[in-house]
Amino acid sequence: MRSPVLPLTWHLARSSGRRGLQSQLLAAGAAAVGAFVLLVMIAACAGSGTRADRTAWRSPEPARDGTAVQALATTYVRHEPLTVVSLAQLPGRPPTPAPPGLAAFPRQGEMYVSPALAKLLDRLPARQLADRFPRVREYGTIGAAGLASPDELVAVVGRDPADPALSEAAADSASWFDEDQAARAVVAGFSSGKVSLFTAPDRTMALLGVVLLGMPVVVLAAAAGRLGAARREQRLAALRLAGATPRQILAMTALEAAAVGAAGALTGALAYLALLPVLARVPYGIGSWYTAELWVGLPWLAAVVAAVTVLITVSAVSMLRQVATSPLGVAQQADPRRTRWIRAAVFVAAMACVFRSTGGGELKPRQLLGLLVLFYGAFWLFGPWVVDRLGRIVGRFARRPATLLAARRLSDDPRGAWRTVSGLVLAGFAAGFFSVSQIGADAAQYRDQVAVITESGAQARHTAAEARAALARSGVTATVTVAGEDEFGNLLAGSPGLIVRISGGSGGTERLDTAVTALTPLVGVHAPYTRDYATAYERASIDRIGEVSTATLALSFLVATASAGLTAAANVLDRRRVYGLLRLAGTPLQVLDRARARETVLPLVVLAGGTTAMGVYGSYQLNKAVGATIDATGALQLAACVVVGALAMVAAIGAGRPLLRRVTADPARTTD
């Protein structure tokens, strides 16, 4: 016998009317947004790993039977890092394979540059950049296989094995600033596993953003699955009373939700595919992306579509437990959904675990991410319990009709009220976390300075005269000072050499680049460096935190606002029968609108304050782990985030006001 589930599901979906179609379109739209954001987040993580792997060849890996000498150096132009890889084939040794992105191993006098560096060499005067390199007739081009980003500045220079830049002295760290920016070794190939300093933190920070954004996306998908829940419950309860089995009820709901979720998720996946070229232009870390780096592959694409579909389906089916067990109670709307104390106990245990784990010293990135997941899960369980108790307390002391209606709604359906505000509550954690994590290295005293390391103090005094002459020829006004080995309060940090202080005129960046270029020929081993070089290690992580914070805050508030507006609109549609009865009883529309607003504002104020405080604490622990301090301007940024969140919630609530007016326009018809 043919099952009636599929045709009956199709019939009920077609006959649901305009309001049913609105709920289905809203659910599909939410699924599309959720799938799109998930795919972008996965692409950022996978792409960060891929681009980091493409930089590993630049770090020289010592080999017992080496065939070439490789040296890594870093200089800066326009405050952007420029990676210089010097190579020389050793005589009498087998040929060395070509580095990634190069057609052949560079011979002496040959130079390969990245496309971005080639454009910069053409645009800037030679005295600001090109004079730092050997003069060549033409530049070769480094292909994408050897670059992490189209915007990356990289140069590969073929040199003589006896060149000072490849000497053993280049392997000796002249100062602690050289870490991961300068190295030298005899190599046999380019299979190093140590990625560039400027791409190493990308994946970890992207993963942090994924964790912080994951829960708002889950909230959005769950809200999509519950759209039209009250109408669906009433309809399926009637079918249950008419003789439908619990299995048939669940199957009908699962089919409808899966179809809507799959259609929306596929739309989001197609939007991701169509926008890949646009997404690749969004800068992160060292620059924009190669489009192929952001392609997650068909398995991940299918997995995200399936995950969003399953999440929406499970969310919809989970609402039907009472329909299957007590259809008469559902039809009469006589079973308030209470919460149990076990939620509070689990929350306390989870918070104790978080505080204990973060109070014992530095944490690894994976541990921090795990604690964030635990925190989100604990608050997801705890939120409905707080809403339930808040509704009871407010209902006991309410003096106005709107407040009493809001309190009754909070205590009758705490899970539904929590779902409306959960996205913004959890986004409050991201706001608190990132607003005070604007950390930075204190290097203001090194501004407009260039350091030149020499082998000894005597050489420094000899080089000082040459430096003054070279700077004068380049038109740079500067003061050249010889620093001793026991002076640690300058850019040399205890190394012998010169401190050049640029002064006078406008265009500080141009003058600084010109000074570095003029001083480069004076030293053969350690290139001159500026404040950018000295603070590179800290900035590599700090800049990523800032970029991830901006993106996470923007996306989390966007997703959370969409979730809140979606749920608020769905609640109006689901409760149109209740609103119609209240209107027939004489309740003014203004009172209903105020009650709808207060049932959202009350839990938002209470819970958002808690998550924001937890975000500040989490940021403090992260700053402590990297040895940095909190920026005082974070308080202002946090206030701005709170204002933005409040305005977003007001906008989400206000968007449902016309819908409330429409569904209560004819209360007698609405209550049928």
Tab-separated table of C-alpha atoms in Angstrom, residues 65-461:
chain	number	residue	atom	x	y	z
A	65	ASP	CA	74.312	16.892	1.182
A	66	GLY	CA	73.302	20.398	0.223
A	67	THR	CA	73.647	21.684	-3.312
A	68	ALA	CA	72.891	25.393	-2.874
A	69	VAL	CA	73.023	28.203	-0.338
A	70	GLN	CA	69.788	29.933	0.621
A	71	ALA	CA	69.348	33.046	2.744
A	72	LEU	CA	66.127	34.659	3.890
A	73	ALA	CA	65.955	38.392	4.561
A	74	THR	CA	63.083	40.799	5.177
A	75	THR	CA	62.886	44.469	4.401
A	76	TYR	CA	59.968	46.891	4.366
A	77	VAL	CA	58.612	49.326	1.843
A	78	ARG	CA	55.568	51.498	2.474
A	79	HIS	CA	55.417	49.671	5.853
A	80	GLU	CA	54.679	46.398	4.025
A	81	PRO	CA	57.003	43.370	4.394
A	82	LEU	CA	59.155	42.480	1.386
A	83	THR	CA	60.612	38.962	1.551
A	84	VAL	CA	63.976	38.560	-0.178
A	85	VAL	CA	65.261	35.024	-0.890
A	86	SER	CA	68.908	34.875	-2.012
A	87	LEU	CA	70.094	31.690	-3.762
A	88	ALA	CA	73.425	30.438	-5.109
A	89	GLN	CA	74.256	27.090	-6.686
A	90	LEU	CA	77.354	25.512	-5.089
A	91	PRO	CA	80.025	24.563	-7.625
A	92	GLY	CA	80.606	20.860	-8.239
A	93	ARG	CA	77.215	19.893	-6.768
A	94	PRO	CA	74.180	18.388	-8.547
A	95	PRO	CA	71.687	20.953	-9.908
A	96	THR	CA	69.203	22.259	-7.369
A	97	PRO	CA	65.518	22.059	-8.318
A	98	ALA	CA	63.689	25.279	-9.023
A	99	PRO	CA	61.852	26.930	-6.129
A	100	PRO	CA	58.027	26.883	-6.274
A	101	GLY	CA	56.718	29.456	-8.709
A	102	LEU	CA	59.987	29.733	-10.668
A	103	ALA	CA	60.648	28.155	-14.050
A	104	ALA	CA	64.297	27.380	-13.169
A	105	PHE	CA	66.817	27.800	-10.381
A	106	PRO	CA	68.019	31.435	-10.591
A	107	ARG	CA	71.519	31.912	-11.909
A	108	GLN	CA	73.884	34.581	-10.659
A	109	GLY	CA	72.618	38.004	-11.682
A	110	GLU	CA	69.033	36.855	-12.266
A	111	MET	CA	66.135	38.178	-10.221
A	112	TYR	CA	62.524	37.043	-9.968
A	113	VAL	CA	59.799	39.196	-8.402
A	114	SER	CA	56.145	38.763	-7.557
A	115	PRO	CA	53.634	40.608	-9.775
A	116	ALA	CA	52.791	43.023	-6.954
A	117	LEU	CA	56.480	43.828	-6.422
A	118	ALA	CA	56.982	44.315	-10.158
A	119	LYS	CA	54.238	46.946	-10.169
A	120	LEU	CA	55.743	48.638	-7.135
A	121	LEU	CA	59.206	48.711	-8.730
A	122	ASP	CA	57.720	50.453	-11.761
A	123	ARG	CA	55.767	52.947	-9.677
A	124	LEU	CA	58.321	53.989	-7.050
A	125	PRO	CA	61.531	55.895	-7.777
A	126	ALA	CA	64.602	53.657	-7.845
A	127	ARG	CA	66.122	55.467	-4.853
A	128	GLN	CA	63.177	54.285	-2.729
A	129	LEU	CA	63.175	50.586	-3.667
A	130	ALA	CA	64.943	49.268	-6.789
A	131	ASP	CA	68.411	50.361	-5.646
A	132	ARG	CA	68.228	47.830	-2.796
A	133	PHE	CA	68.637	45.003	-5.326
A	134	PRO	CA	71.311	44.111	-7.883
A	135	ARG	CA	70.795	45.789	-11.236
A	136	VAL	CA	69.346	43.400	-13.818
A	137	ARG	CA	68.226	43.823	-17.404
A	138	GLU	CA	64.758	42.405	-16.731
A	139	TYR	CA	62.886	40.704	-13.940
A	140	GLY	CA	61.485	37.190	-14.024
A	141	THR	CA	58.035	36.557	-12.545
A	142	ILE	CA	57.238	34.386	-9.527
A	143	GLY	CA	54.151	32.271	-10.207
A	144	ALA	CA	51.209	31.662	-7.896
A	145	ALA	CA	52.719	28.381	-6.637
A	146	GLY	CA	55.373	30.369	-4.772
A	147	LEU	CA	53.113	33.118	-3.426
A	148	ALA	CA	50.524	33.238	-0.694
A	149	SER	CA	48.656	36.219	-2.122
A	150	PRO	CA	48.515	38.250	-5.332
A	151	ASP	CA	49.465	41.267	-3.189
A	152	GLU	CA	52.543	39.697	-1.589
A	153	LEU	CA	55.939	41.343	-2.111
A	154	VAL	CA	58.607	38.674	-2.775
A	155	ALA	CA	61.950	38.769	-4.577
A	156	VAL	CA	64.274	35.843	-5.422
A	157	VAL	CA	67.839	36.903	-6.214
A	158	GLY	CA	70.481	34.682	-7.787
A	159	ARG	CA	73.887	35.418	-6.262
A	160	ASP	CA	77.461	34.188	-6.147
A	161	PRO	CA	78.165	31.705	-3.304
A	162	ALA	CA	80.769	34.140	-1.931
A	163	ASP	CA	78.282	37.041	-1.756
A	164	PRO	CA	78.175	38.559	1.784
A	165	ALA	CA	74.390	38.097	1.879
A	166	LEU	CA	74.991	34.321	1.739
A	167	SER	CA	77.932	34.178	4.155
A	168	GLU	CA	77.843	32.203	7.373
A	169	ALA	CA	77.641	35.489	9.237
A	170	ALA	CA	74.144	35.884	7.776
A	171	ALA	CA	73.119	32.793	9.733
A	172	ASP	CA	74.071	34.414	13.042
A	173	SER	CA	71.181	36.274	14.610
A	174	ALA	CA	72.373	39.850	15.058
A	175	SER	CA	69.409	40.772	17.257
A	176	TRP	CA	66.271	39.187	18.584
A	177	PHE	CA	64.271	41.041	15.924
A	178	ASP	CA	65.663	38.631	13.297
A	179	GLU	CA	63.497	35.746	14.503
A	180	ASP	CA	61.673	34.223	11.496
A	181	GLN	CA	62.713	37.202	9.345
A	182	ALA	CA	66.320	36.252	8.606
A	183	ALA	CA	68.004	32.845	8.175
A	184	ARG	CA	70.686	31.064	6.132
A	185	ALA	CA	71.470	27.410	5.364
A	186	VAL	CA	72.925	25.039	2.783
A	187	VAL	CA	69.918	23.333	1.185
A	188	ALA	CA	69.154	20.539	-1.251
A	189	GLY	CA	65.617	21.594	-2.082
A	190	PHE	CA	62.664	23.612	-0.894
A	191	SER	CA	60.642	21.300	1.336
A	192	SER	CA	60.779	23.249	4.586
A	193	GLY	CA	57.851	22.860	6.920
A	194	LYS	CA	58.259	26.248	8.608
A	195	VAL	CA	55.835	28.758	7.175
A	196	SER	CA	56.375	32.488	6.907
A	197	LEU	CA	55.994	34.700	9.942
A	198	PHE	CA	53.404	36.723	8.052
A	199	THR	CA	51.090	33.769	7.338
A	200	ALA	CA	51.670	31.562	10.395
A	201	PRO	CA	48.859	33.000	12.601
A	202	ASP	CA	46.275	33.289	9.800
A	203	ARG	CA	44.639	29.900	10.207
A	204	THR	CA	44.459	30.014	14.010
A	205	MET	CA	42.833	33.426	13.977
A	206	ALA	CA	40.442	32.409	11.209
A	207	LEU	CA	39.488	29.349	13.250
A	208	LEU	CA	38.827	31.613	16.227
A	209	GLY	CA	36.443	33.630	14.088
A	210	VAL	CA	34.752	30.413	12.943
A	211	VAL	CA	34.077	29.365	16.535
A	212	LEU	CA	32.721	32.776	17.482
A	213	LEU	CA	30.518	32.919	14.387
A	214	GLY	CA	29.454	29.282	14.443
A	215	MET	CA	26.878	29.592	17.208
A	216	PRO	CA	25.042	32.626	15.720
A	217	VAL	CA	24.813	30.689	12.437
A	218	VAL	CA	23.432	27.644	14.255
A	219	VAL	CA	20.924	29.907	15.978
A	220	LEU	CA	19.840	31.297	12.626
A	221	ALA	CA	19.384	27.832	11.123
A	222	ALA	CA	17.506	26.624	14.191
A	223	ALA	CA	15.225	29.655	13.990
A	224	ALA	CA	14.534	28.817	10.356
A	225	GLY	CA	13.482	25.291	11.326
A	226	ARG	CA	10.995	26.650	13.849
A	227	LEU	CA	9.334	29.129	11.518
A	228	GLY	CA	5.635	28.436	11.472
A	229	ALA	CA	6.003	26.050	14.411
A	230	ALA	CA	2.750	27.012	16.107
A	231	ARG	CA	0.733	26.723	12.885
A	232	ARG	CA	2.387	23.414	12.091
A	233	GLU	CA	1.650	22.105	15.578
A	234	GLN	CA	-2.028	22.991	15.299
A	235	ARG	CA	-2.328	21.433	11.851
A	236	LEU	CA	-0.503	18.228	12.730
A	237	ALA	CA	-2.284	17.920	16.066
A	238	ALA	CA	-5.567	17.879	14.156
A	239	LEU	CA	-4.193	15.144	11.885
A	240	ARG	CA	-3.020	13.210	14.917
A	241	LEU	CA	-6.478	13.401	16.444
A	242	ALA	CA	-7.893	12.254	13.103
A	243	GLY	CA	-5.850	9.043	13.280
A	244	ALA	CA	-2.374	9.827	11.905
A	245	THR	CA	0.432	7.931	13.626
A	246	PRO	CA	3.341	9.672	15.364
A	247	ARG	CA	5.697	8.291	12.697
A	248	GLN	CA	3.608	9.819	9.927
A	249	ILE	CA	3.488	13.177	11.719
A	250	LEU	CA	7.254	13.230	12.131
A	251	ALA	CA	7.818	12.099	8.545
A	252	MET	CA	5.577	14.860	7.173
A	253	THR	CA	7.370	17.530	9.185
A	254	ALA	CA	10.797	16.195	8.257
A	255	LEU	CA	9.945	16.129	4.553
A	256	GLU	CA	8.620	19.682	4.532
A	257	ALA	CA	11.524	21.089	6.573
A	258	ALA	CA	14.135	19.163	4.590
A	259	ALA	CA	12.749	20.390	1.278
A	260	VAL	CA	12.724	24.022	2.422
A	261	GLY	CA	16.140	23.722	4.085
A	262	ALA	CA	17.749	22.009	1.101
A	263	ALA	CA	16.371	24.608	-1.310
A	264	GLY	CA	17.700	27.442	0.856
A	265	ALA	CA	21.081	25.799	1.513
A	266	LEU	CA	21.586	25.137	-2.201
A	267	THR	CA	20.778	28.776	-2.905
A	268	GLY	CA	23.394	29.842	-0.370
A	269	ALA	CA	25.944	27.454	-1.909
A	270	LEU	CA	25.263	28.839	-5.375
A	271	ALA	CA	25.659	32.379	-4.031
A	272	TYR	CA	29.023	31.359	-2.556
A	273	LEU	CA	30.140	29.984	-5.919
A	274	ALA	CA	28.996	33.076	-7.779
A	275	LEU	CA	30.700	35.438	-5.327
A	276	LEU	CA	34.041	33.604	-5.135
A	277	PRO	CA	35.836	36.205	-7.317
A	278	VAL	CA	34.434	38.978	-5.128
A	279	LEU	CA	35.367	37.186	-1.895
A	280	ALA	CA	38.908	36.693	-3.187
A	281	ARG	CA	39.356	40.476	-3.258
A	282	VAL	CA	38.684	40.817	0.472
A	283	PRO	CA	42.092	41.392	2.123
A	284	TYR	CA	43.198	39.274	5.048
A	285	GLY	CA	46.698	39.246	6.480
A	286	ILE	CA	49.207	39.817	3.708
A	287	GLY	CA	46.561	40.698	1.134
A	288	SER	CA	43.808	39.372	-1.080
A	289	TRP	CA	43.371	35.736	-2.133
A	290	TYR	CA	43.794	33.564	-5.154
A	291	THR	CA	40.302	32.390	-6.055
A	292	ALA	CA	41.357	28.738	-5.948
A	293	GLU	CA	42.406	29.147	-2.305
A	294	LEU	CA	38.813	29.927	-1.301
A	295	TRP	CA	37.273	26.975	-3.142
A	296	VAL	CA	36.312	24.468	-0.438
A	297	GLY	CA	35.700	21.572	-2.842
A	298	LEU	CA	32.596	19.543	-3.610
A	299	PRO	CA	32.788	17.355	-0.452
A	300	TRP	CA	32.720	20.377	1.855
A	301	LEU	CA	30.067	22.052	-0.295
A	302	ALA	CA	27.821	18.999	-0.065
A	303	ALA	CA	28.571	18.603	3.662
A	304	VAL	CA	27.516	22.194	4.437
A	305	VAL	CA	24.304	21.885	2.413
A	306	ALA	CA	23.516	18.604	4.166
A	307	ALA	CA	24.421	20.017	7.611
A	308	VAL	CA	22.164	23.056	7.228
A	309	THR	CA	19.350	20.863	5.909
A	310	VAL	CA	19.710	18.412	8.788
A	311	LEU	CA	19.882	21.209	11.341
A	312	ILE	CA	16.688	22.812	10.072
A	313	THR	CA	14.975	19.406	9.886
A	314	VAL	CA	15.983	18.414	13.411
A	315	SER	CA	14.941	21.825	14.698
A	316	ALA	CA	11.494	21.433	13.135
A	317	VAL	CA	11.010	17.818	14.256
A	318	SER	CA	12.117	18.569	17.821
A	319	MET	CA	9.071	20.820	18.191
A	320	LEU	CA	6.650	17.934	17.602
A	321	ARG	CA	7.260	15.825	20.671
A	322	GLN	CA	4.065	17.040	22.318
A	323	VAL	CA	2.111	16.680	19.076
A	324	ALA	CA	2.981	12.994	18.998
A	325	THR	CA	2.320	12.349	22.694
A	326	SER	CA	-0.455	14.820	23.572
A	327	PRO	CA	-2.176	16.229	20.483
A	328	LEU	CA	-5.216	17.414	22.447
A	329	GLY	CA	-3.016	19.525	24.741
A	330	VAL	CA	-1.339	21.103	21.766
A	331	ALA	CA	-4.631	21.820	20.076
A	332	GLN	CA	-5.833	23.573	23.234
A	333	GLN	CA	-2.469	25.299	23.805
A	334	ALA	CA	-2.557	24.163	27.430
A	335	ASP	CA	1.009	23.000	28.112
A	336	PRO	CA	3.535	25.681	29.037
A	337	ARG	CA	7.113	24.637	28.258
A	338	ARG	CA	8.916	24.800	31.584
A	339	THR	CA	12.643	24.411	32.106
A	340	ARG	CA	14.440	22.384	34.766
A	341	TRP	CA	17.121	23.184	37.308
A	342	ILE	CA	19.537	20.790	35.627
A	343	ARG	CA	20.267	23.520	33.068
A	344	ALA	CA	21.556	25.841	35.802
A	345	ALA	CA	23.646	23.037	37.305
A	346	VAL	CA	25.263	22.243	33.949
A	347	PHE	CA	25.974	25.936	33.379
A	348	VAL	CA	27.668	26.322	36.767
A	349	ALA	CA	29.793	23.227	36.130
A	350	ALA	CA	30.801	24.471	32.665
A	351	MET	CA	31.717	27.938	33.958
A	352	ALA	CA	33.754	26.397	36.758
A	353	CYS	CA	35.650	24.392	34.152
A	354	VAL	CA	36.275	27.527	32.075
A	355	PHE	CA	37.537	29.567	35.034
A	356	ARG	CA	39.714	26.725	36.273
A	357	SER	CA	41.239	26.162	32.841
A	358	THR	CA	41.985	29.838	32.207
A	359	GLY	CA	43.429	30.556	35.633
A	360	GLY	CA	46.387	28.196	35.486
A	361	GLY	CA	48.700	29.901	32.994
A	362	GLU	CA	49.010	30.177	29.245
A	363	LEU	CA	46.673	28.187	27.000
A	364	LYS	CA	47.279	26.738	23.583
A	365	PRO	CA	45.050	27.974	20.721
A	366	ARG	CA	43.153	24.665	20.583
A	367	GLN	CA	42.427	24.868	24.299
A	368	LEU	CA	41.112	28.397	23.938
A	369	LEU	CA	38.874	27.335	21.063
A	370	GLY	CA	37.599	24.367	23.055
A	371	LEU	CA	36.747	26.627	25.990
A	372	LEU	CA	34.861	28.969	23.661
A	373	VAL	CA	32.787	26.053	22.369
A	374	LEU	CA	32.100	24.937	25.958
A	375	PHE	CA	31.080	28.463	26.892
A	376	TYR	CA	28.664	28.789	23.981
A	377	GLY	CA	27.114	25.390	24.685
A	378	ALA	CA	26.684	26.201	28.371
A	379	PHE	CA	24.980	29.506	27.640
A	380	TRP	CA	22.738	27.819	25.066
A	381	LEU	CA	21.446	25.510	27.815
A	382	PHE	CA	21.334	28.228	30.466
A	383	GLY	CA	19.544	30.889	28.424
A	384	PRO	CA	16.026	29.345	28.441
A	385	TRP	CA	16.269	28.692	32.181
A	386	VAL	CA	17.072	32.357	32.850
A	387	VAL	CA	14.243	33.479	30.562
A	388	ASP	CA	11.787	31.183	32.379
A	389	ARG	CA	12.735	32.522	35.826
A	390	LEU	CA	12.817	36.075	34.550
A	391	GLY	CA	9.261	35.712	33.240
A	392	ARG	CA	8.029	34.426	36.583
A	393	ILE	CA	9.717	37.216	38.541
A	394	VAL	CA	8.512	39.966	36.216
A	395	GLY	CA	4.980	38.504	36.172
A	396	ARG	CA	4.863	38.579	39.957
A	397	PHE	CA	5.680	42.288	40.151
A	398	ALA	CA	4.118	43.513	36.870
A	399	ARG	CA	1.821	46.497	37.144
A	400	ARG	CA	1.058	47.177	33.476
A	401	PRO	CA	-0.841	44.971	31.004
A	402	ALA	CA	1.966	44.941	28.425
A	403	THR	CA	4.522	43.858	31.038
A	404	LEU	CA	2.191	41.160	32.351
A	405	LEU	CA	1.584	39.785	28.843
A	406	ALA	CA	5.325	39.785	28.149
A	407	ALA	CA	6.098	38.001	31.411
A	408	ARG	CA	3.446	35.352	30.726
A	409	ARG	CA	4.883	34.727	27.290
A	410	LEU	CA	8.420	34.410	28.700
A	411	SER	CA	7.368	31.826	31.271
A	412	ASP	CA	5.041	29.932	28.910
A	413	ASP	CA	7.610	29.500	26.157
A	414	PRO	CA	11.116	30.342	27.466
A	415	ARG	CA	12.826	28.431	24.681
A	416	GLY	CA	11.004	30.419	22.022
A	417	ALA	CA	11.803	33.733	23.735
A	418	TRP	CA	15.451	32.697	24.099
A	419	ARG	CA	15.709	31.857	20.417
A	420	THR	CA	14.648	35.408	19.559
A	421	VAL	CA	17.498	37.018	21.493
A	422	SER	CA	20.109	34.239	21.538
A	423	GLY	CA	21.914	35.437	18.431
A	424	LEU	CA	22.490	38.942	19.783
A	425	VAL	CA	23.239	37.641	23.271
A	426	LEU	CA	26.006	35.435	21.907
A	427	ALA	CA	27.141	38.244	19.615
A	428	GLY	CA	27.538	40.283	22.797
A	429	PHE	CA	30.255	37.855	23.795
A	430	ALA	CA	32.102	38.564	20.551
A	431	ALA	CA	31.682	42.303	21.175
A	432	GLY	CA	33.092	42.054	24.691
A	433	PHE	CA	35.873	39.739	23.535
A	434	PHE	CA	37.143	41.790	20.625
A	435	SER	CA	36.462	45.320	21.825
A	436	VAL	CA	39.123	45.060	24.546
A	437	SER	CA	41.534	42.853	22.610
A	438	GLN	CA	42.942	45.726	20.562
A	439	ILE	CA	46.482	45.098	21.721
A	440	GLY	CA	49.600	46.635	20.308
A	441	ALA	CA	53.328	46.856	20.704
A	442	ASP	CA	54.701	50.061	22.185
A	443	ALA	CA	57.253	51.219	19.608
A	444	ALA	CA	56.388	54.893	19.176
A	445	GLN	CA	59.934	55.889	20.195
A	446	TYR	CA	61.298	54.089	17.110
A	447	ARG	CA	59.345	56.172	14.635
A	448	ASP	CA	61.396	57.612	11.728
A	449	GLN	CA	64.459	55.613	12.767
A	450	VAL	CA	66.657	53.212	10.817
A	451	ALA	CA	69.050	50.766	12.483
A	452	VAL	CA	72.243	49.574	10.803
A	453	ILE	CA	74.015	46.624	12.450
A	454	THR	CA	77.796	46.353	12.122
A	455	GLU	CA	80.261	43.720	13.237
A	456	SER	CA	81.959	45.977	15.778
A	457	GLY	CA	81.989	49.449	17.254
A	458	ALA	CA	85.028	50.392	15.210
A	459	GLN	CA	83.257	49.439	12.005
A	460	ALA	CA	80.211	51.409	13.147
A	461	ARG	CA	82.295	54.578	13.493
